[in-house]
Amino acid sequence: MAEIIHALEQLDWSPLYISLKTGVIATFVSFFLGIFAAGKAVKASPVAGAVLDGILTLPIVLPPTVAGFFLLLVFSTRRPAGAFLYDTFHIRVIQTQAGCVIAAVVIAFPLMYRNARAAFEQIDVNLIYAAQTLGMPEWKIFWNVVMPAAGPGVAAGTVLTFARALGEYGATSMLAGNIPGKTGTVSQKIAMVLQDGDYLTAGIWSAIVVLLAVIIVAAINLVQAGRSKHMKRWQVNKKRCDQVKEECR
């Protein structure tokens, strides 16, 4: 016990701060990009929607290290895109926290997109038609009709996106590296201390990650509870109907 207390006192909390900061920024970016892409995919033709869906969900299928390799090729200062960013705006992505965020966005974005699209597809189009007959502009219909109806699904996607961005390792290691205090996240810290044979520190960080995972899962369940309220009401009504049938007999 004394060893654990001593390890906690000596623990460098910067990986947790970097992971939380990266997760929050990546979730914010993925939220708006995912909603925008989901809205376009729902309105697209079947063929165009299938192609768009395949491209946007590709990071889920690819190993994170492969996605990181492609990001490394794109943002390297020896490549056109990376050289343009560095020469024009003095923006360097590789081995910076911007690289952490970009890697997390690429890996976590498909979760936001898929959940938002599924939520949009379940909306009753009659609500949209009714709003259109009232003369509401499209942007107002989207934020006042579509988003409230798809709220639980979008919220669940947001929580899952944050969880995925928080635990990203492969693509982040490829693009941002593992610089302590700068790009070193919790996942990278666990891998590094395990290589050094420090199982106590690895166990402490793993316990912290498990605690965060429990909080995230609880948040998802709270969001999903809002979606199941109508099911509970249906179950109660069904029970009442059964009671009425028994009384009639």
GROMACS .gro file of C-alpha atoms in nm:
model
  249
    1MET     CA    1   0.000   0.000   0.000
    2ALA     CA    2   0.285   0.233   0.085
    3GLU     CA    3   0.437   0.170  -0.258
    4ILE     CA    4   0.110   0.267  -0.428
    5ILE     CA    5   0.083   0.588  -0.225
    6HIS     CA    6   0.443   0.676  -0.306
    7ALA     CA    7   0.385   0.603  -0.676
    8LEU     CA    8   0.076   0.826  -0.676
    9GLU     CA    9   0.274   1.109  -0.516
   10GLN     CA   10   0.544   1.077  -0.783
   11LEU     CA   11   0.299   1.033  -1.070
   12ASP     CA   12   0.325   1.271  -1.364
   13TRP     CA   13  -0.034   1.370  -1.447
   14SER     CA   14   0.050   1.535  -1.779
   15PRO     CA   15  -0.054   1.228  -1.986
   16LEU     CA   16  -0.404   1.246  -1.838
   17TYR     CA   17  -0.425   1.619  -1.907
   18ILE     CA   18  -0.306   1.571  -2.265
   19SER     CA   19  -0.550   1.283  -2.322
   20LEU     CA   20  -0.846   1.477  -2.182
   21LYS     CA   21  -0.757   1.789  -2.379
   22THR     CA   22  -0.714   1.588  -2.698
   23GLY     CA   23  -1.039   1.401  -2.636
   24VAL     CA   24  -1.243   1.716  -2.576
   25ILE     CA   25  -1.109   1.899  -2.883
   26ALA     CA   26  -1.140   1.591  -3.105
   27THR     CA   27  -1.496   1.532  -2.987
   28PHE     CA   28  -1.591   1.894  -3.054
   29VAL     CA   29  -1.453   1.877  -3.409
   30SER     CA   30  -1.598   1.531  -3.477
   31PHE     CA   31  -1.940   1.638  -3.348
   32PHE     CA   32  -1.994   1.904  -3.613
   33LEU     CA   33  -1.816   1.714  -3.891
   34GLY     CA   34  -2.013   1.399  -3.810
   35ILE     CA   35  -2.350   1.575  -3.806
   36PHE     CA   36  -2.271   1.755  -4.132
   37ALA     CA   37  -2.156   1.436  -4.304
   38ALA     CA   38  -2.451   1.236  -4.170
   39GLY     CA   39  -2.694   1.496  -4.300
   40LYS     CA   40  -2.537   1.485  -4.645
   41ALA     CA   41  -2.527   1.104  -4.650
   42VAL     CA   42  -2.895   1.072  -4.556
   43LYS     CA   43  -3.001   1.305  -4.838
   44ALA     CA   44  -2.768   1.148  -5.098
   45SER     CA   45  -2.873   0.892  -5.357
   46PRO     CA   46  -2.830   0.522  -5.267
   47VAL     CA   47  -2.512   0.483  -5.475
   48ALA     CA   48  -2.355   0.811  -5.364
   49GLY     CA   49  -2.458   0.744  -5.004
   50ALA     CA   50  -2.299   0.397  -5.010
   51VAL     CA   51  -1.973   0.533  -5.152
   52LEU     CA   52  -1.965   0.822  -4.904
   53ASP     CA   53  -2.047   0.589  -4.616
   54GLY     CA   54  -1.765   0.353  -4.713
   55ILE     CA   55  -1.510   0.632  -4.728
   56LEU     CA   56  -1.615   0.795  -4.401
   57THR     CA   57  -1.625   0.468  -4.204
   58LEU     CA   58  -1.294   0.338  -4.342
   59PRO     CA   59  -1.093   0.432  -4.028
   60ILE     CA   60  -1.306   0.184  -3.828
   61VAL     CA   61  -1.192  -0.101  -4.050
   62LEU     CA   62  -0.830   0.002  -4.093
   63PRO     CA   63  -0.578  -0.066  -3.815
   64PRO     CA   64  -0.498   0.263  -3.638
   65THR     CA   65  -0.130   0.232  -3.735
   66VAL     CA   66  -0.228   0.219  -4.103
   67ALA     CA   67  -0.440   0.532  -4.063
   68GLY     CA   68  -0.147   0.693  -3.882
   69PHE     CA   69   0.086   0.600  -4.166
   70PHE     CA   70  -0.138   0.773  -4.422
   71LEU     CA   71  -0.165   1.078  -4.196
   72LEU     CA   72   0.213   1.081  -4.170
   73LEU     CA   73   0.240   1.081  -4.547
   74VAL     CA   74  -0.011   1.366  -4.579
   75PHE     CA   75   0.124   1.599  -4.308
   76SER     CA   76   0.496   1.534  -4.347
   77THR     CA   77   0.684   1.856  -4.429
   78ARG     CA   78   0.837   1.667  -4.722
   79ARG     CA   79   0.491   1.626  -4.876
   80PRO     CA   80   0.290   1.899  -5.053
   81ALA     CA   81   0.017   1.938  -4.789
   82GLY     CA   82   0.254   1.940  -4.494
   83ALA     CA   83   0.501   2.170  -4.670
   84PHE     CA   84   0.220   2.412  -4.761
   85LEU     CA   85   0.097   2.432  -4.401
   86TYR     CA   86   0.446   2.487  -4.267
   87ASP     CA   87   0.566   2.736  -4.531
   88THR     CA   88   0.243   2.938  -4.547
   89PHE     CA   89   0.104   2.928  -4.193
   90HIS     CA   90   0.405   2.794  -3.997
   91ILE     CA   91   0.185   2.506  -3.879
   92ARG     CA   92   0.365   2.182  -3.801
   93VAL     CA   93   0.149   1.875  -3.737
   94ILE     CA   94   0.401   1.597  -3.683
   95GLN     CA   95   0.516   1.555  -3.321
   96THR     CA   96   0.282   1.826  -3.194
   97GLN     CA   97  -0.043   1.825  -2.999
   98ALA     CA   98  -0.219   1.924  -3.319
   99GLY     CA   99  -0.108   1.585  -3.449
  100CYS     CA  100  -0.269   1.419  -3.145
  101VAL     CA  101  -0.597   1.595  -3.216
  102ILE     CA  102  -0.595   1.518  -3.590
  103ALA     CA  103  -0.519   1.151  -3.528
  104ALA     CA  104  -0.796   1.129  -3.267
  105VAL     CA  105  -1.044   1.302  -3.498
  106VAL     CA  106  -0.971   1.066  -3.788
  107ILE     CA  107  -1.009   0.756  -3.571
  108ALA     CA  108  -1.308   0.871  -3.363
  109PHE     CA  109  -1.503   1.057  -3.632
  110PRO     CA  110  -1.670   0.743  -3.783
  111LEU     CA  111  -1.841   0.670  -3.450
  112MET     CA  112  -1.998   1.014  -3.445
  113TYR     CA  113  -2.095   0.989  -3.809
  114ARG     CA  114  -2.251   0.642  -3.783
  115ASN     CA  115  -2.454   0.723  -3.471
  116ALA     CA  116  -2.574   1.055  -3.612
  117ARG     CA  117  -2.673   0.895  -3.940
  118ALA     CA  118  -2.862   0.614  -3.766
  119ALA     CA  119  -3.044   0.872  -3.553
  120PHE     CA  120  -3.136   1.084  -3.856
  121GLU     CA  121  -3.267   0.783  -4.047
  122GLN     CA  122  -3.511   0.701  -3.765
  123ILE     CA  123  -3.674   1.045  -3.764
  124ASP     CA  124  -4.035   1.059  -3.881
  125VAL     CA  125  -4.020   1.258  -4.207
  126ASN     CA  126  -4.373   1.384  -4.141
  127LEU     CA  127  -4.225   1.610  -3.873
  128ILE     CA  128  -3.999   1.766  -4.135
  129TYR     CA  129  -4.282   1.799  -4.386
  130ALA     CA  130  -4.499   1.967  -4.124
  131ALA     CA  131  -4.224   2.216  -4.046
  132GLN     CA  132  -4.179   2.288  -4.416
  133THR     CA  133  -4.550   2.359  -4.459
  134LEU     CA  134  -4.522   2.612  -4.178
  135GLY     CA  135  -4.257   2.796  -4.378
  136MET     CA  136  -3.964   2.725  -4.149
  137PRO     CA  137  -3.620   2.767  -4.313
  138GLU     CA  138  -3.403   2.455  -4.353
  139TRP     CA  139  -3.151   2.555  -4.089
  140LYS     CA  140  -3.428   2.613  -3.836
  141ILE     CA  141  -3.590   2.280  -3.922
  142PHE     CA  142  -3.260   2.106  -3.867
  143TRP     CA  143  -3.185   2.257  -3.526
  144ASN     CA  144  -3.544   2.281  -3.394
  145VAL     CA  145  -3.694   1.961  -3.536
  146VAL     CA  146  -3.429   1.717  -3.655
  147MET     CA  147  -3.174   1.757  -3.377
  148PRO     CA  148  -3.421   1.727  -3.086
  149ALA     CA  149  -3.570   1.414  -3.244
  150ALA     CA  150  -3.226   1.262  -3.301
  151GLY     CA  151  -3.089   1.392  -2.971
  152PRO     CA  152  -3.038   1.063  -2.781
  153GLY     CA  153  -2.858   0.897  -3.072
  154VAL     CA  154  -2.638   1.199  -3.133
  155ALA     CA  155  -2.559   1.225  -2.761
  156ALA     CA  156  -2.463   0.857  -2.745
  157GLY     CA  157  -2.239   0.904  -3.048
  158THR     CA  158  -2.074   1.204  -2.882
  159VAL     CA  159  -1.992   1.004  -2.570
  160LEU     CA  160  -1.855   0.713  -2.775
  161THR     CA  161  -1.649   0.955  -2.983
  162PHE     CA  162  -1.495   1.105  -2.670
  163ALA     CA  163  -1.416   0.759  -2.535
  164ARG     CA  164  -1.247   0.654  -2.859
  165ALA     CA  165  -1.050   0.977  -2.885
  166LEU     CA  166  -0.943   0.948  -2.522
  167GLY     CA  167  -0.797   0.600  -2.572
  168GLU     CA  168  -0.641   0.649  -2.916
  169TYR     CA  169  -0.290   0.505  -2.941
  170GLY     CA  170  -0.184   0.371  -3.282
  171ALA     CA  171  -0.243   0.667  -3.511
  172THR     CA  172  -0.131   0.912  -3.241
  173SER     CA  173   0.199   0.730  -3.199
  174MET     CA  174   0.261   0.740  -3.573
  175LEU     CA  175   0.172   1.107  -3.625
  176ALA     CA  176   0.247   1.284  -3.296
  177GLY     CA  177   0.502   1.053  -3.140
  178ASN     CA  178   0.546   1.012  -2.766
  179ILE     CA  179   0.702   1.329  -2.629
  180PRO     CA  180   0.651   1.350  -2.249
  181GLY     CA  181   0.455   1.659  -2.149
  182LYS     CA  182   0.373   1.741  -2.510
  183THR     CA  183   0.220   1.449  -2.702
  184GLY     CA  184   0.246   1.166  -2.450
  185THR     CA  185  -0.107   1.039  -2.380
  186VAL     CA  186  -0.220   0.788  -2.118
  187SER     CA  187  -0.219   0.499  -2.364
  188GLN     CA  188   0.135   0.581  -2.472
  189LYS     CA  189   0.243   0.621  -2.108
  190ILE     CA  190   0.116   0.273  -2.021
  191ALA     CA  191   0.304   0.119  -2.314
  192MET     CA  192   0.622   0.309  -2.222
  193VAL     CA  193   0.629   0.213  -1.854
  194LEU     CA  194   0.555  -0.149  -1.940
  195GLN     CA  195   0.860  -0.152  -2.166
  196ASP     CA  196   1.061  -0.025  -1.868
  197GLY     CA  197   0.920  -0.302  -1.647
  198ASP     CA  198   0.735  -0.059  -1.417
  199TYR     CA  199   0.420  -0.264  -1.365
  200LEU     CA  200   0.306  -0.061  -1.064
  201THR     CA  201   0.282   0.265  -1.260
  202ALA     CA  202   0.121   0.080  -1.550
  203GLY     CA  203  -0.134  -0.067  -1.309
  204ILE     CA  204  -0.216   0.276  -1.165
  205TRP     CA  205  -0.269   0.426  -1.509
  206SER     CA  206  -0.475   0.124  -1.612
  207ALA     CA  207  -0.695   0.170  -1.304
  208ILE     CA  208  -0.745   0.536  -1.398
  209VAL     CA  209  -0.845   0.434  -1.751
  210VAL     CA  210  -1.088   0.173  -1.614
  211LEU     CA  211  -1.245   0.438  -1.389
  212LEU     CA  212  -1.286   0.672  -1.686
  213ALA     CA  213  -1.437   0.387  -1.889
  214VAL     CA  214  -1.693   0.316  -1.614
  215ILE     CA  215  -1.791   0.683  -1.607
  216ILE     CA  216  -1.827   0.688  -1.987
  217VAL     CA  217  -2.036   0.370  -1.993
  218ALA     CA  218  -2.259   0.513  -1.719
  219ALA     CA  219  -2.303   0.829  -1.925
  220ILE     CA  220  -2.403   0.622  -2.229
  221ASN     CA  221  -2.655   0.428  -2.021
  222LEU     CA  222  -2.806   0.753  -1.892
  223VAL     CA  223  -2.840   0.876  -2.248
  224GLN     CA  224  -2.993   0.548  -2.362
  225ALA     CA  225  -3.236   0.559  -2.068
  226GLY     CA  226  -3.402   0.859  -2.229
  227ARG     CA  227  -3.462   0.656  -2.545
  228SER     CA  228  -3.621   0.367  -2.356
  229LYS     CA  229  -3.881   0.572  -2.166
  230HIS     CA  230  -4.144   0.507  -2.432
  231MET     CA  231  -4.069   0.133  -2.405
  232LYS     CA  232  -4.130   0.145  -2.031
  233ARG     CA  233  -4.457   0.325  -2.084
  234TRP     CA  234  -4.555   0.063  -2.342
  235GLN     CA  235  -4.472  -0.215  -2.098
  236VAL     CA  236  -4.682  -0.049  -1.826
  237ASN     CA  237  -4.973  -0.001  -2.063
  238LYS     CA  238  -4.949  -0.363  -2.178
  239LYS     CA  239  -4.960  -0.478  -1.820
  240ARG     CA  240  -5.267  -0.265  -1.758
  241CYS     CA  241  -5.437  -0.410  -2.066
  242ASP     CA  242  -5.373  -0.761  -1.938
  243GLN     CA  243  -5.532  -0.668  -1.606
  244VAL     CA  244  -5.840  -0.531  -1.785
  245LYS     CA  245  -5.871  -0.852  -1.985
  246GLU     CA  246  -5.861  -1.061  -1.669
  247GLU     CA  247  -6.128  -0.844  -1.508
  248CYS     CA  248  -6.352  -0.878  -1.814
  249ARG     CA  249  -6.331  -1.256  -1.794
   0.00000   0.00000   0.00000
